[in-house]
PDB file of C-alpha atoms in Angstrom:
ATOM      1  CA  MET A   1     -16.039 -30.067  24.906  1.00 86.00           C
ATOM      2  CA  LYS A   2     -14.461 -31.134  28.104  1.00 95.00           C
ATOM      3  CA  GLU A   3     -10.760 -31.455  28.790  1.00 97.00           C
ATOM      4  CA  LYS A   4      -9.130 -34.619  30.245  1.00 97.00           C
ATOM      5  CA  TYR A   5      -6.806 -34.238  33.185  1.00 98.00           C
ATOM      6  CA  GLU A   6      -4.932 -36.382  35.600  1.00 98.00           C
ATOM      7  CA  ILE A   7      -4.084 -35.815  39.247  1.00 98.00           C
ATOM      8  CA  GLU A   8      -1.988 -37.932  41.654  1.00 98.00           C
ATOM      9  CA  PHE A   9      -2.169 -38.415  45.434  1.00 97.00           C
ATOM     10  CA  SER A  10       0.159 -40.291  47.782  1.00 96.00           C
ATOM     11  CA  ILE A  11      -1.946 -42.417  50.163  1.00 96.00           C
ATOM     12  CA  ASN A  12      -0.783 -44.299  53.212  1.00 93.00           C
ATOM     13  CA  SER A  13      -2.952 -47.416  52.730  1.00 94.00           C
ATOM     14  CA  SER A  14      -2.875 -50.848  51.217  1.00 94.00           C
ATOM     15  CA  PRO A  15      -4.151 -51.150  47.623  1.00 96.00           C
ATOM     16  CA  GLN A  16      -6.672 -53.775  48.877  1.00 96.00           C
ATOM     17  CA  LEU A  17      -8.260 -51.452  51.411  1.00 96.00           C
ATOM     18  CA  LEU A  18      -8.110 -48.452  49.047  1.00 96.00           C
ATOM     19  CA  TYR A  19      -9.880 -50.478  46.287  1.00 97.00           C
ATOM     20  CA  GLN A  20     -12.844 -51.124  48.671  1.00 96.00           C
ATOM     21  CA  TYR A  21     -13.322 -47.374  49.099  1.00 97.00           C
ATOM     22  CA  VAL A  22     -13.151 -46.545  45.338  1.00 97.00           C
ATOM     23  CA  SER A  23     -15.146 -49.498  43.931  1.00 97.00           C
ATOM     24  CA  ASP A  24     -17.822 -50.309  46.498  1.00 96.00           C
ATOM     25  CA  PRO A  25     -20.984 -48.173  46.919  1.00 97.00           C
ATOM     26  CA  SER A  26     -20.733 -48.088  50.760  1.00 96.00           C
ATOM     27  CA  GLY A  27     -17.027 -47.184  50.513  1.00 97.00           C
ATOM     28  CA  LEU A  28     -17.752 -44.418  48.043  1.00 97.00           C
ATOM     29  CA  SER A  29     -20.574 -43.119  50.285  1.00 97.00           C
ATOM     30  CA  GLU A  30     -18.027 -42.507  52.986  1.00 96.00           C
ATOM     31  CA  TRP A  31     -15.960 -39.952  51.074  1.00 97.00           C
ATOM     32  CA  PHE A  32     -17.088 -39.352  47.449  1.00 97.00           C
ATOM     33  CA  ALA A  33     -20.817 -38.660  47.512  1.00 96.00           C
ATOM     34  CA  ASP A  34     -23.598 -38.228  50.111  1.00 96.00           C
ATOM     35  CA  ASN A  35     -24.882 -41.596  49.058  1.00 97.00           C
ATOM     36  CA  VAL A  36     -24.079 -44.172  46.402  1.00 98.00           C
ATOM     37  CA  ASN A  37     -26.404 -46.937  45.240  1.00 97.00           C
ATOM     38  CA  SER A  38     -25.783 -49.643  42.660  1.00 96.00           C
ATOM     39  CA  ARG A  39     -27.994 -51.787  40.461  1.00 95.00           C
ATOM     40  CA  GLY A  40     -25.615 -54.162  38.764  1.00 93.00           C
ATOM     41  CA  GLU A  41     -22.857 -52.197  37.042  1.00 95.00           C
ATOM     42  CA  VAL A  42     -24.878 -48.851  37.201  1.00 97.00           C
ATOM     43  CA  TYR A  43     -24.046 -46.722  40.135  1.00 98.00           C
ATOM     44  CA  SER A  44     -26.118 -43.710  41.263  1.00 98.00           C
ATOM     45  CA  PHE A  45     -24.076 -40.983  42.949  1.00 98.00           C
ATOM     46  CA  ILE A  46     -26.152 -38.637  45.109  1.00 98.00           C
ATOM     47  CA  TRP A  47     -25.125 -35.203  46.222  1.00 96.00           C
ATOM     48  CA  GLY A  48     -27.930 -33.321  47.936  1.00 95.00           C
ATOM     49  CA  ASP A  49     -30.792 -33.201  45.438  1.00 96.00           C
ATOM     50  CA  SER A  50     -28.596 -34.113  42.487  1.00 96.00           C
ATOM     51  CA  VAL A  51     -28.255 -37.696  41.175  1.00 96.00           C
ATOM     52  CA  GLU A  52     -25.673 -38.643  38.537  1.00 97.00           C
ATOM     53  CA  LYS A  53     -25.465 -42.148  37.090  1.00 98.00           C
ATOM     54  CA  ALA A  54     -22.398 -43.970  35.839  1.00 98.00           C
ATOM     55  CA  ARG A  55     -21.621 -47.432  34.645  1.00 98.00           C
ATOM     56  CA  VAL A  56     -18.564 -49.419  35.762  1.00 97.00           C
ATOM     57  CA  VAL A  57     -16.765 -50.096  32.461  1.00 97.00           C
ATOM     58  CA  THR A  58     -13.359 -51.231  33.813  1.00 96.00           C
ATOM     59  CA  ARG A  59     -12.617 -52.973  36.987  1.00 97.00           C
ATOM     60  CA  LYS A  60      -9.371 -54.649  38.029  1.00 97.00           C
ATOM     61  CA  THR A  61      -9.285 -55.700  41.659  1.00 97.00           C
ATOM     62  CA  ASP A  62      -6.886 -53.649  43.810  1.00 97.00           C
ATOM     63  CA  GLU A  63      -5.715 -51.684  40.738  1.00 98.00           C
ATOM     64  CA  ARG A  64      -8.307 -49.591  38.953  1.00 98.00           C
ATOM     65  CA  VAL A  65     -12.007 -48.777  38.440  1.00 98.00           C
ATOM     66  CA  ARG A  66     -13.512 -46.596  35.650  1.00 98.00           C
ATOM     67  CA  TYR A  67     -17.030 -45.132  35.726  1.00 98.00           C
ATOM     68  CA  ARG A  68     -18.513 -43.878  32.507  1.00 98.00           C
ATOM     69  CA  TRP A  69     -21.146 -41.130  33.050  1.00 98.00           C
ATOM     70  CA  LEU A  70     -24.585 -41.848  31.660  1.00 98.00           C
ATOM     71  CA  ASP A  71     -26.965 -39.234  30.172  1.00 96.00           C
ATOM     72  CA  GLU A  72     -30.637 -38.879  31.343  1.00 94.00           C
ATOM     73  CA  ASP A  73     -31.680 -41.656  28.975  1.00 96.00           C
ATOM     74  CA  GLY A  74     -29.146 -44.052  30.588  1.00 95.00           C
ATOM     75  CA  ASP A  75     -26.889 -44.010  27.506  1.00 97.00           C
ATOM     76  CA  ASP A  76     -23.050 -43.765  27.717  1.00 97.00           C
ATOM     77  CA  THR A  77     -21.558 -40.303  27.444  1.00 97.00           C
ATOM     78  CA  ASP A  78     -18.014 -39.560  26.205  1.00 96.00           C
ATOM     79  CA  TYR A  79     -16.941 -38.793  29.766  1.00 97.00           C
ATOM     80  CA  TYR A  80     -15.733 -40.941  32.600  1.00 98.00           C
ATOM     81  CA  PHE A  81     -13.658 -40.828  35.714  1.00 98.00           C
ATOM     82  CA  GLU A  82     -11.055 -43.431  36.605  1.00 98.00           C
ATOM     83  CA  ILE A  83      -9.253 -44.147  39.818  1.00 98.00           C
ATOM     84  CA  LYS A  84      -6.007 -46.088  39.575  1.00 98.00           C
ATOM     85  CA  ILE A  85      -4.050 -47.489  42.459  1.00 98.00           C
ATOM     86  CA  THR A  86      -0.357 -48.179  42.007  1.00 97.00           C
ATOM     87  CA  ARG A  87       2.242 -49.434  44.473  1.00 96.00           C
ATOM     88  CA  ASP A  88       5.887 -48.792  43.933  1.00 95.00           C
ATOM     89  CA  GLU A  89       7.677 -52.087  44.077  1.00 92.00           C
ATOM     90  CA  LEU A  90      10.781 -50.721  45.757  1.00 95.00           C
ATOM     91  CA  THR A  91       9.429 -48.141  48.235  1.00 94.00           C
ATOM     92  CA  LYS A  92       5.950 -49.724  48.661  1.00 93.00           C
ATOM     93  CA  ASP A  93       4.478 -46.249  48.370  1.00 95.00           C
ATOM     94  CA  VAL A  94       0.883 -46.208  47.167  1.00 97.00           C
ATOM     95  CA  THR A  95      -0.350 -43.657  44.673  1.00 97.00           C
ATOM     96  CA  LEU A  96      -3.898 -42.913  43.742  1.00 98.00           C
ATOM     97  CA  THR A  97      -4.299 -41.422  40.305  1.00 98.00           C
ATOM     98  CA  VAL A  98      -7.579 -39.774  39.273  1.00 98.00           C
ATOM     99  CA  ILE A  99      -8.410 -39.270  35.583  1.00 98.00           C
ATOM    100  CA  ASP A 100     -11.396 -36.999  34.988  1.00 98.00           C
ATOM    101  CA  PHE A 101     -12.840 -34.430  32.586  1.00 97.00           C
ATOM    102  CA  ALA A 102     -13.856 -30.794  33.134  1.00 97.00           C
ATOM    103  CA  GLU A 103     -14.728 -27.764  31.027  1.00 96.00           C
ATOM    104  CA  SER A 104     -11.344 -26.079  30.124  1.00 94.00           C
ATOM    105  CA  ASN A 105     -12.177 -23.086  32.330  1.00 96.00           C
ATOM    106  CA  GLU A 106     -13.043 -25.365  35.259  1.00 97.00           C
ATOM    107  CA  VAL A 107     -10.108 -27.797  35.413  1.00 97.00           C
ATOM    108  CA  GLU A 108      -8.392 -26.099  38.343  1.00 97.00           C
ATOM    109  CA  GLU A 109     -11.713 -25.946  40.233  1.00 97.00           C
ATOM    110  CA  SER A 110     -12.324 -29.643  39.432  1.00 97.00           C
ATOM    111  CA  LYS A 111      -8.783 -30.576  40.638  1.00 97.00           C
ATOM    112  CA  GLN A 112      -9.479 -28.707  43.877  1.00 97.00           C
ATOM    113  CA  LEU A 113     -12.697 -30.586  44.366  1.00 96.00           C
ATOM    114  CA  TRP A 114     -10.813 -33.907  43.950  1.00 97.00           C
ATOM    115  CA  GLU A 115      -8.181 -32.713  46.460  1.00 97.00           C
ATOM    116  CA  ASN A 116     -10.973 -32.092  48.969  1.00 96.00           C
ATOM    117  CA  GLN A 117     -12.545 -35.482  48.283  1.00 96.00           C
ATOM    118  CA  ILE A 118      -9.204 -37.338  48.606  1.00 97.00           C
ATOM    119  CA  SER A 119      -8.554 -35.464  51.865  1.00 96.00           C
ATOM    120  CA  ASP A 120     -11.844 -36.912  53.089  1.00 96.00           C
ATOM    121  CA  LEU A 121     -10.834 -40.320  51.898  1.00 97.00           C
ATOM    122  CA  LYS A 122      -7.534 -40.050  53.802  1.00 96.00           C
ATOM    123  CA  GLN A 123      -9.432 -39.136  56.953  1.00 95.00           C
ATOM    124  CA  VAL A 124     -11.802 -42.148  56.524  1.00 95.00           C
ATOM    125  CA  LEU A 125      -8.672 -44.364  56.061  1.00 94.00           C
ATOM    126  CA  GLY A 126      -7.035 -42.835  59.117  1.00 90.00           C
ATOM    127  CA  SER A 127      -4.032 -41.744  56.976  1.00 78.00           C
ATOM    128  CA  ALA A 128      -4.575 -38.010  56.940  1.00 64.00           C
TER     129      ALA A 128
END
């Protein structure tokens, strides 16, 4: 049983630009995985020799995208990761929120992995 967690990052970018990098296969390939391919709503995330597939289940332009992991038969699992983009109306600060799941003894390690990935994203955006 995996545990759900949430982690937030401040990002110096417009929601529109950020959305391209979290929802588009070529954008995701620049920071999230070695390569990302899509066939319709099913995305293949490639890291080295490992390929994981996920289906886009929620998409709201410039605001959020949720990917539900698929099992080896292509069926939905109980797990997903979601990336939400929010802009504070007063300060105009942009926050990226990641919702993900990990084994309870691996939550800190998983958060660290996201911190590294988001650091890569910030470099790609030129906002590091």
